């Protein structure tokens, strides 16, 4: 099986994850300025973040990537789930710092995915 396309899935979802997390900050910022329409967009975009983390985990499993890569994706997914729950619960005291942590997770996913190389056999 040619795994090279799956490496690109891994990398693409890492970039999508980070861009969607950055988008969350922009959408939240627009919401707090008084435009309530951005809150719905913020909620929809949270699904993009979650799906990107799920696809990352699946791609890392298909590639049989090092365990740390899969665990990074699982951690990103669980943190995203917690973030969505905190957002729905309007617990901004935890929601905002966790959003910052998710930014770090996105950077980690990108770093791991672009550092990953298929073994030559």
Coordinates of N, CA and C in Angstrom, one line a residue:
X1 N 0.8 -1.2 0.0 CA 0.0 0.0 0.0 C 0.9 1.2 0.0
X2 N 0.6 2.2 -0.9 CA 1.3 3.4 -0.9 C 0.8 4.4 0.2
X3 N 1.6 4.6 1.1 CA 1.2 5.4 2.3 C 1.5 6.9 2.1
X4 N 2.1 7.3 1.0 CA 2.5 8.7 0.8 C 1.3 9.6 0.8
X5 N 0.2 9.2 0.2 CA -1.0 10.1 0.2 C -1.5 10.3 1.7
X6 N -1.4 9.3 2.5 CA -1.9 9.4 3.9 C -1.0 10.4 4.7
X7 N 0.3 10.4 4.3 CA 1.2 11.4 5.0 C 0.6 12.8 4.7
X8 N 0.2 13.0 3.4 CA -0.4 14.3 3.0 C -1.7 14.6 3.7
X9 N -2.5 13.6 4.0 CA -3.7 13.7 4.7 C -3.4 14.2 6.1
X10 N -2.3 13.6 6.7 CA -1.9 13.9 8.1 C -1.5 15.4 8.1
X11 N -0.7 15.8 7.1 CA -0.2 17.2 7.1 C -1.3 18.2 6.8
X12 N -2.2 17.8 5.9 CA -3.3 18.7 5.6 C -4.2 18.9 6.8
X13 N -4.5 17.9 7.5 CA -5.4 18.0 8.6 C -4.7 18.8 9.7
X14 N -3.4 18.7 9.9 CA -2.7 19.4 10.9 C -2.8 20.9 10.6
X15 N -2.6 21.3 9.3 CA -2.7 22.7 8.9 C -4.2 23.2 9.1
X16 N -5.1 22.3 8.7 CA -6.5 22.7 8.8 C -6.9 22.9 10.3
X17 N -6.4 22.0 11.2 CA -6.7 22.1 12.6 C -6.2 23.5 13.1
X18 N -4.9 23.8 12.8 CA -4.4 25.1 13.3 C -5.1 26.3 12.7
X19 N -5.4 26.3 11.4 CA -6.1 27.4 10.8 C -7.5 27.6 11.4
X20 N -8.2 26.4 11.7 CA -9.5 26.5 12.3 C -9.5 27.0 13.7
X21 N -8.4 26.6 14.5 CA -8.3 27.1 15.8 C -8.0 28.6 15.8
X22 N -7.2 29.1 14.9 CA -6.9 30.5 14.8 C -8.2 31.2 14.4
X23 N -9.0 30.6 13.5 CA -10.3 31.2 13.1 C -11.2 31.3 14.3
X24 N -11.1 30.3 15.2 CA -12.0 30.4 16.4 C -11.7 31.7 17.2
X25 N -10.4 32.1 17.3 CA -10.1 33.3 18.0 C -10.7 34.5 17.3
X26 N -10.6 34.5 16.0 CA -11.1 35.7 15.2 C -12.6 35.7 15.4
X27 N -13.3 34.6 15.2 CA -14.7 34.6 15.3 C -15.2 35.0 16.7
X28 N -14.5 34.5 17.8 CA -14.9 34.9 19.1 C -14.7 36.4 19.3
X29 N -13.6 36.9 18.8 CA -13.3 38.4 18.9 C -14.4 39.2 18.3
X30 N -14.9 38.7 17.1 CA -16.0 39.5 16.5 C -17.2 39.4 17.3
X31 N -17.5 38.2 17.9 CA -18.7 38.1 18.7 C -18.7 39.0 19.9
X32 N -17.5 39.2 20.6 CA -17.5 40.0 21.8 C -17.6 41.5 21.4
X33 N -17.4 41.8 20.1 CA -17.6 43.2 19.7 C -19.1 43.5 19.6
X34 N -19.9 42.5 19.7 CA -21.4 42.7 19.6 C -22.1 42.1 18.4
X35 N -21.4 41.5 17.5 CA -22.0 40.9 16.4 C -22.3 39.4 16.7
X36 N -23.5 39.2 17.1 CA -23.9 37.8 17.7 C -23.9 36.8 16.6
X37 N -23.9 37.1 15.3 CA -23.9 36.2 14.2 C -22.6 35.4 14.2
X38 N -21.6 35.9 14.7 CA -20.3 35.2 14.7 C -20.3 34.1 15.7
X39 N -21.1 34.1 16.7 CA -21.2 33.0 17.6 C -21.6 31.7 17.0
X40 N -22.6 31.8 16.0 CA -23.0 30.6 15.3 C -21.8 30.1 14.4
X41 N -21.1 31.0 13.8 CA -20.0 30.6 13.0 C -18.9 30.0 13.8
X42 N -18.7 30.5 15.0 CA -17.7 30.0 16.0 C -18.1 28.5 16.3
X43 N -19.4 28.3 16.5 CA -19.8 26.9 16.9 C -19.6 26.0 15.7
X44 N -20.0 26.4 14.5 CA -19.8 25.5 13.3 C -18.3 25.2 13.1
X45 N -17.5 26.2 13.3 CA -16.0 26.0 13.1 C -15.4 25.1 14.1
X46 N -16.1 25.0 15.3 CA -15.6 24.1 16.3 C -15.7 22.6 15.8
X47 N -16.7 22.4 14.9 CA -16.8 21.0 14.3 C -15.7 20.8 13.4
X48 N -15.2 21.8 12.6 CA -14.1 21.6 11.7 C -12.9 21.2 12.5
X49 N -12.7 21.9 13.7 CA -11.5 21.6 14.6 C -11.6 20.1 15.0
X50 N -12.8 19.7 15.5 CA -13.0 18.3 15.9 C -12.7 17.3 14.8
X51 N -13.3 17.5 13.7 CA -13.2 16.6 12.6 C -11.7 16.5 12.1
X52 N -11.0 17.6 12.1 CA -9.6 17.6 11.7 C -8.8 16.7 12.7
X53 N -9.1 16.8 14.0 CA -8.4 16.0 15.0 C -8.7 14.5 14.8
X54 N -9.9 14.2 14.5 CA -10.3 12.8 14.3 C -9.6 12.2 13.1
X55 N -9.6 13.0 12.0 CA -8.9 12.6 10.7 C -7.4 12.4 11.0
X56 N -6.8 13.3 11.8 CA -5.4 13.2 12.2 C -5.1 11.8 12.9
X57 N -6.0 11.5 13.8 CA -5.8 10.2 14.6 C -5.9 9.0 13.6
X58 N -6.9 9.0 12.7 CA -7.1 7.9 11.8 C -5.9 7.8 10.9
X59 N -5.4 8.9 10.4 CA -4.3 8.9 9.5 C -3.0 8.4 10.2
X60 N -2.8 8.8 11.4 CA -1.7 8.3 12.2 C -1.8 6.8 12.4
X61 N -3.0 6.3 12.6 CA -3.2 4.9 12.8 C -2.9 4.1 11.5
X62 N -3.4 4.6 10.4 CA -3.2 4.0 9.1 C -1.7 3.9 8.8
X63 N -1.0 5.0 9.1 CA 0.4 5.0 8.8 C 1.2 4.2 9.8
X64 N 0.6 3.8 10.9 CA 1.3 3.1 12.0 C 2.5 4.0 12.5
X65 N 2.1 5.3 12.6 CA 3.1 6.3 13.0 C 3.5 6.0 14.5
X66 N 4.6 6.7 14.9 CA 5.0 6.5 16.3 C 3.8 6.9 17.3
X67 N 3.8 6.2 18.4 CA 2.8 6.3 19.4 C 2.5 7.8 19.8
X68 N 3.6 8.5 19.9 CA 3.5 9.9 20.4 C 2.7 10.7 19.4
X69 N 2.7 10.4 18.1 CA 1.9 11.1 17.1 C 0.4 10.8 17.3
X70 N 0.1 9.6 17.5 CA -1.3 9.2 17.7 C -1.8 9.8 19.0
X71 N -1.0 9.7 20.0 CA -1.4 10.3 21.3 C -1.6 11.8 21.2
X72 N -0.8 12.5 20.4 CA -1.0 13.9 20.3 C -2.3 14.2 19.6
X73 N -2.7 13.4 18.6 CA -4.0 13.6 18.0 C -5.1 13.3 18.9
X74 N -5.0 12.2 19.7 CA -6.0 11.9 20.7 C -6.2 13.0 21.7
X75 N -5.1 13.6 22.2 CA -5.1 14.7 23.2 C -5.8 15.9 22.5
X76 N -5.4 16.2 21.3 CA -6.1 17.3 20.6 C -7.6 17.1 20.5
X77 N -8.0 15.9 20.1 CA -9.4 15.6 20.0 C -10.1 15.7 21.4
X78 N -9.5 15.1 22.4 CA -10.2 15.2 23.7 C -10.2 16.7 24.2
X79 N -9.2 17.4 24.0 CA -9.2 18.8 24.4 C -10.2 19.6 23.6
X80 N -10.4 19.3 22.3 CA -11.4 19.9 21.5 C -12.8 19.6 22.0
X81 N -13.0 18.4 22.4 CA -14.3 18.0 23.0 C -14.6 18.8 24.3
X82 N -13.6 18.9 25.1 CA -13.7 19.6 26.3 C -14.0 21.1 26.0
X83 N -13.3 21.6 25.0 CA -13.5 23.0 24.6 C -14.9 23.3 24.2
X84 N -15.4 22.4 23.4 CA -16.8 22.5 22.9 C -17.8 22.5 24.1
X85 N -17.6 21.6 25.0 CA -18.4 21.5 26.2 C -18.4 22.7 27.0
X86 N -17.2 23.2 27.2 CA -17.0 24.5 28.0 C -17.6 25.7 27.3
X87 N -17.5 25.7 26.0 CA -18.2 26.8 25.3 C -19.7 26.8 25.4
X88 N -20.2 25.6 25.2 CA -21.7 25.5 25.4 C -22.1 25.8 26.8
X89 N -21.3 25.5 27.8 CA -21.6 25.8 29.2 C -21.3 27.2 29.6
X90 N -20.7 28.0 28.6 CA -20.4 29.4 28.8 C -19.3 29.6 30.0
X91 N -18.5 28.6 30.1 CA -17.4 28.6 31.1 C -16.2 29.2 30.5
X92 N -16.2 30.5 30.3 CA -15.1 31.2 29.6 C -13.8 31.2 30.4
X93 N -13.9 31.1 31.7 CA -12.7 31.0 32.6 C -11.8 29.9 32.2
X94 N -12.4 28.8 31.7 CA -11.6 27.6 31.2 C -11.5 27.6 29.7
X95 N -12.6 28.0 29.1 CA -12.7 28.0 27.6 C -11.6 28.7 26.9
X96 N -11.3 29.9 27.4 CA -10.3 30.8 26.7 C -8.9 30.2 26.9
X97 N -8.5 29.8 28.1 CA -7.1 29.3 28.2 C -7.0 27.9 27.4
X98 N -8.0 27.1 27.4 CA -8.0 25.9 26.7 C -7.8 26.2 25.2
X99 N -8.5 27.2 24.7 CA -8.3 27.6 23.3 C -6.9 28.0 23.0
X100 N -6.2 28.6 23.9 CA -4.8 28.9 23.7 C -4.0 27.6 23.7
X101 N -4.3 26.7 24.5 CA -3.6 25.4 24.5 C -3.8 24.7 23.2
X102 N -5.0 24.8 22.7 CA -5.3 24.2 21.4 C -4.5 24.8 20.3
X103 N -4.2 26.0 20.4 CA -3.3 26.7 19.4 C -1.9 25.9 19.5
X104 N -1.4 25.7 20.7 CA -0.2 25.0 20.9 C -0.3 23.6 20.3
X105 N -1.4 22.9 20.5 CA -1.6 21.6 20.0 C -1.6 21.6 18.5
X106 N -2.1 22.6 17.8 CA -2.1 22.7 16.4 C -0.6 22.8 15.9
X107 N 0.1 23.6 16.6 CA 1.6 23.8 16.2 C 2.3 22.4 16.4
X108 N 2.0 21.7 17.5 CA 2.6 20.4 17.7 C 2.2 19.4 16.6
X109 N 0.9 19.4 16.2 CA 0.5 18.5 15.1 C 1.2 18.8 13.8
X110 N 1.3 20.1 13.5 CA 2.0 20.5 12.3 C 3.5 20.0 12.4
X111 N 4.1 20.3 13.5 CA 5.5 19.9 13.6 C 5.7 18.4 13.5
X112 N 4.9 17.6 14.1 CA 5.0 16.2 14.0 C 4.7 15.7 12.6
X113 N 3.7 16.3 12.0 CA 3.4 15.7 10.6 C 4.4 16.1 9.6
X114 N 5.0 17.2 9.7 CA 6.0 17.6 8.7 C 7.4 17.0 9.0
X115 N 7.6 16.5 10.3 CA 8.8 15.8 10.6 C 8.7 14.4 10.3
X116 N 7.5 13.8 10.1 CA 7.3 12.4 9.9 C 7.8 12.0 8.5
X117 N 8.6 11.0 8.4 CA 9.1 10.5 7.1 C 8.7 9.0 7.1
X118 N 8.3 8.5 5.9 CA 8.1 7.1 5.7 C 9.4 6.4 5.7
X119 N 9.4 5.2 6.3 CA 10.6 4.4 6.3 C 10.9 3.8 5.0
X120 N 12.1 3.9 4.5 CA 12.4 3.2 3.2 C 12.7 1.7 3.5
X121 N 12.1 0.9 2.7 CA 12.3 -0.6 2.9 C 12.8 -1.2 1.6

